[in-house]
Every structure is written in C-alpha cells, then in structure tokens.
C-alpha cells in the first residue's frame, strides 16, 4: 500500500524525491566524517606519571623537585618497586609519588604538588588519576599519624574533591590503587591543578596518600550532538532550497 501524505506536508517529507534525499545527506557528510575521525585527546599535563626526571636509584625521599610540577608546600617522595625502595608497584609506568615526604624529623613533610595549564573558558575537562595509600607504617619504625590516608584536589586553590583510603591490615606493598575521575568546566584561560596531602599536619608522618597517572583531557562534543546539529543543517538547507524555488 502507498502512504498518503496530506498535501500541505508533502513538501516537508525528506524522502519524497531522490534530489531531496541527497540535499539532506550531503550536508551531513563532512560533519559525520569529523565526528568519526576525531582523534583521542592528549594529556594536557606534563609528566603526569612522574617518569620524567625520576631518580636513577628508583626512589628519592623528601624532595622538593618534580619535573613539570611545583612542590608548593612541604616535600614529597618519588617512589617505585625498585630494590631499596618501598616495593610498591606503580599504577602507571614505573614511578609514583607519596605526597607526604620523608625528609627529616621535625620538618613539615606535608606535600602539595601543582601544575598550571592553559584552558578554554566554558570547555569541559576530565581529570583522572590513581589514588592509593602508603601502608608501610605497619612494618617500618618511621613516624605515622593515622592508617587513614587522605588527599585534597584543588582547582585554582579551591577545594573540589577529597579522597581517603584505610591502610590498616593491608599488605605493605599493596597501595590499593583506585582510578578516580572528576569533571569541571574551565572558568579562566589558566587553571592550576593541585594535589594536597592531609597526612602529617598535626602529628608527624612519613606515610601519606599516593598519586600516579594524572591525566587531563578536554571532553569532546558527543557524536550524537554532531549528528543532531548536522540534521538541523540538512533540514535548513532543504527548506531554503524550497523557498527559493517557490
């Protein structure tokens, strides 16, 4: 049977003629190509896995230097599973960071690392990282404040998230790595991302929150949005053509 279309709607049916089919499909083609071929976004952060400038020995305690980052408070430990180090395996690559350093007794070891990146106002970004805790306090005689290891994440010095992990009863080589992800929309052309230890503030500690595999990417526009936009463009082109021939 043949589908009957009211006369006043016939001009609005895309599939009524072959020419109208192509008038709608052709505007879609470049947009569909862009959506399908959009490359994966690179990490906007420098040295997010702490591999660059890492110590040849495999670890260093109480450092205030971290390639690509600023140690803006206290000090940190760069660590790995190498002999003579903690024995903890990194979540990404070879090295990771303990945000509570091990510099010396009586020294503020509560570390914060920060990096500023260029951002586009109104653009949505995804920040992901591996978070864990140093449970080495259970077998080592260095000071420790609590089995609970905590870390703050800040954007332009404003707190956006807090993470905690309980290290009690956990094997000393098990950092309990967990991949965390948060999203934000940039409000300025530069955004400072900071990770702040909360261990060792009131009681000395050489064991803190662990961090690895920090990754920042711009969130792409979903392919479905491109399809919707291209469809609207196609309809617009069709109606403009109809109006001109009317």
PDB file of C-alpha atoms in Angstrom:
ATOM      1  CA  UNK A   1       0.000   0.000   0.000  1.00  0.00           C
ATOM      2  CA  UNK A   2       1.056   3.612  -0.507  1.00  0.00           C
ATOM      3  CA  UNK A   3       1.426   6.021   2.380  1.00  0.00           C
ATOM      4  CA  UNK A   4      -0.760   9.046   1.794  1.00  0.00           C
ATOM      5  CA  UNK A   5       0.646  12.363   2.974  1.00  0.00           C
ATOM      6  CA  UNK A   6      -1.539  15.457   3.421  1.00  0.00           C
ATOM      7  CA  UNK A   7      -0.891  17.983   0.648  1.00  0.00           C
ATOM      8  CA  UNK A   8       0.386  20.699   2.993  1.00  0.00           C
ATOM      9  CA  UNK A   9       3.013  18.299   4.411  1.00  0.00           C
ATOM     10  CA  UNK A  10       4.280  16.820   1.165  1.00  0.00           C
ATOM     11  CA  UNK A  11       6.993  19.450   0.770  1.00  0.00           C
ATOM     12  CA  UNK A  12       8.345  18.592   4.229  1.00  0.00           C
ATOM     13  CA  UNK A  13       8.917  14.878   3.583  1.00  0.00           C
ATOM     14  CA  UNK A  14      12.667  14.337   3.024  1.00  0.00           C
ATOM     15  CA  UNK A  15      12.273  11.120   1.114  1.00  0.00           C
ATOM     16  CA  UNK A  16       9.700  12.313  -1.408  1.00  0.00           C
ATOM     17  CA  UNK A  17      12.292  12.673  -4.187  1.00  0.00           C
ATOM     18  CA  UNK A  18      15.867  11.485  -4.738  1.00  0.00           C
ATOM     19  CA  UNK A  19      17.112  15.063  -5.073  1.00  0.00           C
ATOM     20  CA  UNK A  20      15.810  15.910  -1.632  1.00  0.00           C
ATOM     21  CA  UNK A  21      17.464  12.826  -0.183  1.00  0.00           C
ATOM     22  CA  UNK A  22      20.853  13.999  -1.432  1.00  0.00           C
ATOM     23  CA  UNK A  23      20.182  17.571  -0.331  1.00  0.00           C
ATOM     24  CA  UNK A  24      19.914  16.281   3.227  1.00  0.00           C
ATOM     25  CA  UNK A  25      22.657  13.671   3.129  1.00  0.00           C
ATOM     26  CA  UNK A  26      25.371  15.811   1.561  1.00  0.00           C
ATOM     27  CA  UNK A  27      25.402  18.435   4.334  1.00  0.00           C
ATOM     28  CA  UNK A  28      25.808  15.578   6.813  1.00  0.00           C
ATOM     29  CA  UNK A  29      28.876  14.066   5.190  1.00  0.00           C
ATOM     30  CA  UNK A  30      31.643  16.420   6.378  1.00  0.00           C
ATOM     31  CA  UNK A  31      30.256  16.558   9.906  1.00  0.00           C
ATOM     32  CA  UNK A  32      29.909  12.791  10.110  1.00  0.00           C
ATOM     33  CA  UNK A  33      33.494  12.469   8.901  1.00  0.00           C
ATOM     34  CA  UNK A  34      34.727  14.848  11.584  1.00  0.00           C
ATOM     35  CA  UNK A  35      32.842  13.022  14.318  1.00  0.00           C
ATOM     36  CA  UNK A  36      34.099   9.615  13.206  1.00  0.00           C
ATOM     37  CA  UNK A  37      37.699  10.684  12.717  1.00  0.00           C
ATOM     38  CA  UNK A  38      38.126  12.831  15.815  1.00  0.00           C
ATOM     39  CA  UNK A  39      41.466  11.834  17.423  1.00  0.00           C
ATOM     40  CA  UNK A  40      41.910  10.865  21.060  1.00  0.00           C
ATOM     41  CA  UNK A  41      42.805  13.891  23.159  1.00  0.00           C
ATOM     42  CA  UNK A  42      46.330  14.033  24.525  1.00  0.00           C
ATOM     43  CA  UNK A  43      47.161  14.613  28.168  1.00  0.00           C
ATOM     44  CA  UNK A  44      47.347  18.366  28.791  1.00  0.00           C
ATOM     45  CA  UNK A  45      49.546  17.858  31.846  1.00  0.00           C
ATOM     46  CA  UNK A  46      53.312  17.477  31.771  1.00  0.00           C
ATOM     47  CA  UNK A  47      54.813  14.385  33.409  1.00  0.00           C
ATOM     48  CA  UNK A  48      51.508  13.072  34.694  1.00  0.00           C
ATOM     49  CA  UNK A  49      53.013   9.668  35.517  1.00  0.00           C
ATOM     50  CA  UNK A  50      56.173  11.128  37.116  1.00  0.00           C
ATOM     51  CA  UNK A  51      58.516   9.250  34.796  1.00  0.00           C
ATOM     52  CA  UNK A  52      60.457  12.300  33.567  1.00  0.00           C
ATOM     53  CA  UNK A  53      63.434  13.217  35.728  1.00  0.00           C
ATOM     54  CA  UNK A  54      62.841  10.247  38.012  1.00  0.00           C
ATOM     55  CA  UNK A  55      65.742   9.179  40.269  1.00  0.00           C
ATOM     56  CA  UNK A  56      68.031   6.532  38.712  1.00  0.00           C
ATOM     57  CA  UNK A  57      68.089   4.714  42.055  1.00  0.00           C
ATOM     58  CA  UNK A  58      64.339   4.166  41.801  1.00  0.00           C
ATOM     59  CA  UNK A  59      63.302   6.446  44.654  1.00  0.00           C
ATOM     60  CA  UNK A  60      64.133   9.658  46.471  1.00  0.00           C
ATOM     61  CA  UNK A  61      62.854  10.824  49.858  1.00  0.00           C
ATOM     62  CA  UNK A  62      61.893  14.324  50.908  1.00  0.00           C
ATOM     63  CA  UNK A  63      62.391  16.074  47.591  1.00  0.00           C
ATOM     64  CA  UNK A  64      61.025  19.488  46.617  1.00  0.00           C
ATOM     65  CA  UNK A  65      61.705  18.947  42.916  1.00  0.00           C
ATOM     66  CA  UNK A  66      59.365  17.178  40.483  1.00  0.00           C
ATOM     67  CA  UNK A  67      59.720  17.696  36.729  1.00  0.00           C
ATOM     68  CA  UNK A  68      56.759  19.566  35.237  1.00  0.00           C
ATOM     69  CA  UNK A  69      55.262  20.266  38.658  1.00  0.00           C
ATOM     70  CA  UNK A  70      55.798  22.719  41.502  1.00  0.00           C
ATOM     71  CA  UNK A  71      56.127  21.316  45.018  1.00  0.00           C
ATOM     72  CA  UNK A  72      54.250  24.232  46.500  1.00  0.00           C
ATOM     73  CA  UNK A  73      54.278  23.031  50.108  1.00  0.00           C
ATOM     74  CA  UNK A  74      56.334  20.618  52.206  1.00  0.00           C
ATOM     75  CA  UNK A  75      58.123  17.831  50.363  1.00  0.00           C
ATOM     76  CA  UNK A  76      57.297  14.544  48.651  1.00  0.00           C
ATOM     77  CA  UNK A  77      58.748  11.089  47.993  1.00  0.00           C
ATOM     78  CA  UNK A  78      59.221   9.776  44.458  1.00  0.00           C
ATOM     79  CA  UNK A  79      58.972   6.004  44.765  1.00  0.00           C
ATOM     80  CA  UNK A  80      58.887   2.720  42.849  1.00  0.00           C
ATOM     81  CA  UNK A  81      59.168  -1.033  43.258  1.00  0.00           C
ATOM     82  CA  UNK A  82      62.956  -0.928  42.681  1.00  0.00           C
ATOM     83  CA  UNK A  83      65.267  -2.629  45.220  1.00  0.00           C
ATOM     84  CA  UNK A  84      65.833  -0.405  48.236  1.00  0.00           C
ATOM     85  CA  UNK A  85      62.543   1.421  47.700  1.00  0.00           C
ATOM     86  CA  UNK A  86      59.039   0.703  49.016  1.00  0.00           C
ATOM     87  CA  UNK A  87      58.416  -2.298  46.773  1.00  0.00           C
ATOM     88  CA  UNK A  88      55.077  -0.816  45.714  1.00  0.00           C
ATOM     89  CA  UNK A  89      54.268  -1.181  42.017  1.00  0.00           C
ATOM     90  CA  UNK A  90      53.169   1.994  40.266  1.00  0.00           C
ATOM     91  CA  UNK A  91      49.686   2.179  38.786  1.00  0.00           C
ATOM     92  CA  UNK A  92      51.026   3.694  35.574  1.00  0.00           C
ATOM     93  CA  UNK A  93      54.609   3.372  34.401  1.00  0.00           C
ATOM     94  CA  UNK A  94      57.404   2.841  36.925  1.00  0.00           C
ATOM     95  CA  UNK A  95      57.199   5.730  39.390  1.00  0.00           C
ATOM     96  CA  UNK A  96      54.601   7.261  41.662  1.00  0.00           C
ATOM     97  CA  UNK A  97      54.501   9.965  44.351  1.00  0.00           C
ATOM     98  CA  UNK A  98      53.882   9.863  48.098  1.00  0.00           C
ATOM     99  CA  UNK A  99      52.518  13.316  48.873  1.00  0.00           C
ATOM    100  CA  UNK A 100      53.775  13.146  52.453  1.00  0.00           C
ATOM    101  CA  UNK A 101      57.540  13.224  52.171  1.00  0.00           C
ATOM    102  CA  UNK A 102      60.206  11.673  54.394  1.00  0.00           C
ATOM    103  CA  UNK A 103      62.695  14.495  54.713  1.00  0.00           C
ATOM    104  CA  UNK A 104      63.613  14.606  58.409  1.00  0.00           C
ATOM    105  CA  UNK A 105      62.022  14.588  61.897  1.00  0.00           C
ATOM    106  CA  UNK A 106      60.524  17.926  62.816  1.00  0.00           C
ATOM    107  CA  UNK A 107      60.290  19.085  59.190  1.00  0.00           C
ATOM    108  CA  UNK A 108      56.976  19.857  57.525  1.00  0.00           C
ATOM    109  CA  UNK A 109      56.663  16.849  55.232  1.00  0.00           C
ATOM    110  CA  UNK A 110      53.048  17.557  54.210  1.00  0.00           C
ATOM    111  CA  UNK A 111      53.410  17.982  50.476  1.00  0.00           C
ATOM    112  CA  UNK A 112      51.388  19.670  47.766  1.00  0.00           C
ATOM    113  CA  UNK A 113      52.158  19.484  44.062  1.00  0.00           C
ATOM    114  CA  UNK A 114      50.650  21.842  41.484  1.00  0.00           C
ATOM    115  CA  UNK A 115      50.692  22.469  37.759  1.00  0.00           C
ATOM    116  CA  UNK A 116      49.062  25.259  35.739  1.00  0.00           C
ATOM    117  CA  UNK A 117      47.681  24.520  32.274  1.00  0.00           C
ATOM    118  CA  UNK A 118      46.068  26.627  29.569  1.00  0.00           C
ATOM    119  CA  UNK A 119      42.304  26.066  29.420  1.00  0.00           C
ATOM    120  CA  UNK A 120      39.431  27.361  27.338  1.00  0.00           C
ATOM    121  CA  UNK A 121      36.667  29.188  29.178  1.00  0.00           C
ATOM    122  CA  UNK A 122      33.456  27.148  29.002  1.00  0.00           C
ATOM    123  CA  UNK A 123      35.245  23.953  27.912  1.00  0.00           C
ATOM    124  CA  UNK A 124      34.562  20.822  29.953  1.00  0.00           C
ATOM    125  CA  UNK A 125      37.602  18.842  31.120  1.00  0.00           C
ATOM    126  CA  UNK A 126      38.124  15.427  32.633  1.00  0.00           C
ATOM    127  CA  UNK A 127      40.791  14.938  35.320  1.00  0.00           C
ATOM    128  CA  UNK A 128      41.704  11.347  36.140  1.00  0.00           C
ATOM    129  CA  UNK A 129      44.362   9.875  38.417  1.00  0.00           C
ATOM    130  CA  UNK A 130      45.229   6.836  40.503  1.00  0.00           C
ATOM    131  CA  UNK A 131      44.875   7.309  44.251  1.00  0.00           C
ATOM    132  CA  UNK A 132      46.218   4.997  46.963  1.00  0.00           C
ATOM    133  CA  UNK A 133      47.745   4.911  50.430  1.00  0.00           C
ATOM    134  CA  UNK A 134      51.145   4.097  51.912  1.00  0.00           C
ATOM    135  CA  UNK A 135      50.718   1.198  54.340  1.00  0.00           C
ATOM    136  CA  UNK A 136      54.458   0.817  55.020  1.00  0.00           C
ATOM    137  CA  UNK A 137      53.994   2.238  58.530  1.00  0.00           C
ATOM    138  CA  UNK A 138      52.935  -1.234  59.670  1.00  0.00           C
ATOM    139  CA  UNK A 139      56.470  -2.637  59.389  1.00  0.00           C
ATOM    140  CA  UNK A 140      58.719   0.445  59.456  1.00  0.00           C
ATOM    141  CA  UNK A 141      59.618   2.460  62.546  1.00  0.00           C
ATOM    142  CA  UNK A 142      59.221   5.916  60.987  1.00  0.00           C
ATOM    143  CA  UNK A 143      56.509   8.265  62.322  1.00  0.00           C
ATOM    144  CA  UNK A 144      52.930   7.782  61.208  1.00  0.00           C
ATOM    145  CA  UNK A 145      49.866   9.807  62.103  1.00  0.00           C
ATOM    146  CA  UNK A 146      46.979   7.555  61.035  1.00  0.00           C
ATOM    147  CA  UNK A 147      46.100   4.473  58.985  1.00  0.00           C
ATOM    148  CA  UNK A 148      43.710   6.740  57.059  1.00  0.00           C
ATOM    149  CA  UNK A 149      45.482   8.414  54.142  1.00  0.00           C
ATOM    150  CA  UNK A 150      43.794  11.499  52.721  1.00  0.00           C
ATOM    151  CA  UNK A 151      44.278  13.859  49.792  1.00  0.00           C
ATOM    152  CA  UNK A 152      42.598  17.033  48.553  1.00  0.00           C
ATOM    153  CA  UNK A 153      42.242  18.050  44.913  1.00  0.00           C
ATOM    154  CA  UNK A 154      42.108  21.778  44.254  1.00  0.00           C
ATOM    155  CA  UNK A 155      41.426  23.887  41.157  1.00  0.00           C
ATOM    156  CA  UNK A 156      42.845  27.413  41.349  1.00  0.00           C
ATOM    157  CA  UNK A 157      43.284  26.882  45.110  1.00  0.00           C
ATOM    158  CA  UNK A 158      39.624  25.957  45.614  1.00  0.00           C
ATOM    159  CA  UNK A 159      38.806  22.531  47.046  1.00  0.00           C
ATOM    160  CA  UNK A 160      36.848  20.378  44.594  1.00  0.00           C
ATOM    161  CA  UNK A 161      37.269  16.844  45.980  1.00  0.00           C
ATOM    162  CA  UNK A 162      38.687  14.807  48.860  1.00  0.00           C
ATOM    163  CA  UNK A 163      39.822  11.176  48.774  1.00  0.00           C
ATOM    164  CA  UNK A 164      40.614   8.782  51.637  1.00  0.00           C
ATOM    165  CA  UNK A 165      41.756   5.182  51.990  1.00  0.00           C
ATOM    166  CA  UNK A 166      42.238   2.968  55.051  1.00  0.00           C
ATOM    167  CA  UNK A 167      45.622   1.213  55.030  1.00  0.00           C
ATOM    168  CA  UNK A 168      45.195  -0.782  58.262  1.00  0.00           C
ATOM    169  CA  UNK A 169      45.750  -4.509  57.811  1.00  0.00           C
ATOM    170  CA  UNK A 170      46.786  -4.078  54.179  1.00  0.00           C
ATOM    171  CA  UNK A 171      49.980  -5.639  52.804  1.00  0.00           C
ATOM    172  CA  UNK A 172      52.779  -3.064  52.766  1.00  0.00           C
ATOM    173  CA  UNK A 173      53.239  -3.489  49.011  1.00  0.00           C
ATOM    174  CA  UNK A 174      49.528  -3.033  48.279  1.00  0.00           C
ATOM    175  CA  UNK A 175      48.713   0.639  47.649  1.00  0.00           C
ATOM    176  CA  UNK A 176      45.041  -0.114  46.880  1.00  0.00           C
ATOM    177  CA  UNK A 177      45.240   1.904  43.675  1.00  0.00           C
ATOM    178  CA  UNK A 178      41.887   3.220  42.533  1.00  0.00           C
ATOM    179  CA  UNK A 179      41.280   5.185  39.331  1.00  0.00           C
ATOM    180  CA  UNK A 180      39.402   8.386  40.144  1.00  0.00           C
ATOM    181  CA  UNK A 181      37.831  10.798  37.665  1.00  0.00           C
ATOM    182  CA  UNK A 182      36.272  14.213  38.100  1.00  0.00           C
ATOM    183  CA  UNK A 183      34.967  16.779  35.618  1.00  0.00           C
ATOM    184  CA  UNK A 184      34.975  20.547  35.602  1.00  0.00           C
ATOM    185  CA  UNK A 185      34.215  23.429  33.276  1.00  0.00           C
ATOM    186  CA  UNK A 186      37.028  25.945  32.946  1.00  0.00           C
ATOM    187  CA  UNK A 187      36.236  29.439  34.184  1.00  0.00           C
ATOM    188  CA  UNK A 188      39.560  31.006  33.161  1.00  0.00           C
ATOM    189  CA  UNK A 189      42.230  30.729  30.487  1.00  0.00           C
ATOM    190  CA  UNK A 190      44.632  29.182  33.009  1.00  0.00           C
ATOM    191  CA  UNK A 191      43.760  26.521  35.566  1.00  0.00           C
ATOM    192  CA  UNK A 192      46.017  25.406  38.391  1.00  0.00           C
ATOM    193  CA  UNK A 193      45.550  21.780  39.446  1.00  0.00           C
ATOM    194  CA  UNK A 194      46.848  20.843  42.901  1.00  0.00           C
ATOM    195  CA  UNK A 195      47.071  17.633  44.914  1.00  0.00           C
ATOM    196  CA  UNK A 196      47.479  18.172  48.656  1.00  0.00           C
ATOM    197  CA  UNK A 197      48.361  15.644  51.348  1.00  0.00           C
ATOM    198  CA  UNK A 198      46.404  15.728  54.600  1.00  0.00           C
ATOM    199  CA  UNK A 199      48.734  13.378  56.481  1.00  0.00           C
ATOM    200  CA  UNK A 200      51.297  14.777  58.898  1.00  0.00           C
ATOM    201  CA  UNK A 201      49.529  18.059  59.609  1.00  0.00           C
ATOM    202  CA  UNK A 202      49.089  17.727  63.377  1.00  0.00           C
ATOM    203  CA  UNK A 203      51.173  14.594  64.034  1.00  0.00           C
ATOM    204  CA  UNK A 204      54.435  13.862  62.169  1.00  0.00           C
ATOM    205  CA  UNK A 205      54.164  11.241  59.463  1.00  0.00           C
ATOM    206  CA  UNK A 206      56.329   9.810  56.694  1.00  0.00           C
ATOM    207  CA  UNK A 207      53.452   7.834  55.177  1.00  0.00           C
ATOM    208  CA  UNK A 208      50.819   9.571  53.131  1.00  0.00           C
ATOM    209  CA  UNK A 209      48.479   9.418  50.148  1.00  0.00           C
ATOM    210  CA  UNK A 210      49.899   8.015  46.915  1.00  0.00           C
ATOM    211  CA  UNK A 211      49.347   9.510  43.462  1.00  0.00           C
ATOM    212  CA  UNK A 212      50.050   8.290  39.938  1.00  0.00           C
ATOM    213  CA  UNK A 213      48.898   8.523  36.316  1.00  0.00           C
ATOM    214  CA  UNK A 214      47.443  12.050  36.408  1.00  0.00           C
ATOM    215  CA  UNK A 215      45.672  12.816  33.142  1.00  0.00           C
ATOM    216  CA  UNK A 216      43.803  15.935  31.978  1.00  0.00           C
ATOM    217  CA  UNK A 217      41.854  15.994  28.718  1.00  0.00           C
ATOM    218  CA  UNK A 218      39.259  18.195  27.075  1.00  0.00           C
ATOM    219  CA  UNK A 219      35.917  16.411  26.894  1.00  0.00           C
ATOM    220  CA  UNK A 220      34.893  16.182  23.204  1.00  0.00           C
ATOM    221  CA  UNK A 221      31.426  17.025  21.964  1.00  0.00           C
ATOM    222  CA  UNK A 222      29.483  13.717  21.782  1.00  0.00           C
ATOM    223  CA  UNK A 223      28.981  12.270  18.310  1.00  0.00           C
ATOM    224  CA  UNK A 224      25.219  12.356  18.920  1.00  0.00           C
ATOM    225  CA  UNK A 225      25.407  16.135  19.247  1.00  0.00           C
ATOM    226  CA  UNK A 226      27.211  16.374  15.908  1.00  0.00           C
ATOM    227  CA  UNK A 227      24.528  14.196  14.307  1.00  0.00           C
ATOM    228  CA  UNK A 228      21.746  16.369  15.715  1.00  0.00           C
ATOM    229  CA  UNK A 229      23.450  19.540  14.519  1.00  0.00           C
ATOM    230  CA  UNK A 230      24.103  18.127  11.071  1.00  0.00           C
ATOM    231  CA  UNK A 231      20.475  17.021  10.812  1.00  0.00           C
ATOM    232  CA  UNK A 232      19.285  20.542  11.596  1.00  0.00           C
ATOM    233  CA  UNK A 233      21.672  21.910   8.973  1.00  0.00           C
ATOM    234  CA  UNK A 234      20.265  19.449   6.444  1.00  0.00           C
ATOM    235  CA  UNK A 235      16.681  20.485   7.159  1.00  0.00           C
ATOM    236  CA  UNK A 236      17.651  24.142   6.908  1.00  0.00           C
ATOM    237  CA  UNK A 237      19.272  23.617   3.510  1.00  0.00           C
ATOM    238  CA  UNK A 238      16.228  21.750   2.251  1.00  0.00           C
ATOM    239  CA  UNK A 239      13.784  24.437   3.350  1.00  0.00           C
ATOM    240  CA  UNK A 240      15.948  27.247   1.938  1.00  0.00           C
ATOM    241  CA  UNK A 241      16.016  25.495  -1.423  1.00  0.00           C
ATOM    242  CA  UNK A 242      12.267  25.028  -1.373  1.00  0.00           C
ATOM    243  CA  UNK A 243      11.707  28.670  -0.517  1.00  0.00           C
ATOM    244  CA  UNK A 244      13.905  29.858  -3.360  1.00  0.00           C
ATOM    245  CA  UNK A 245      12.049  27.733  -5.939  1.00  0.00           C
ATOM    246  CA  UNK A 246       8.627  28.661  -4.631  1.00  0.00           C
TER     247      UNK A 246
END
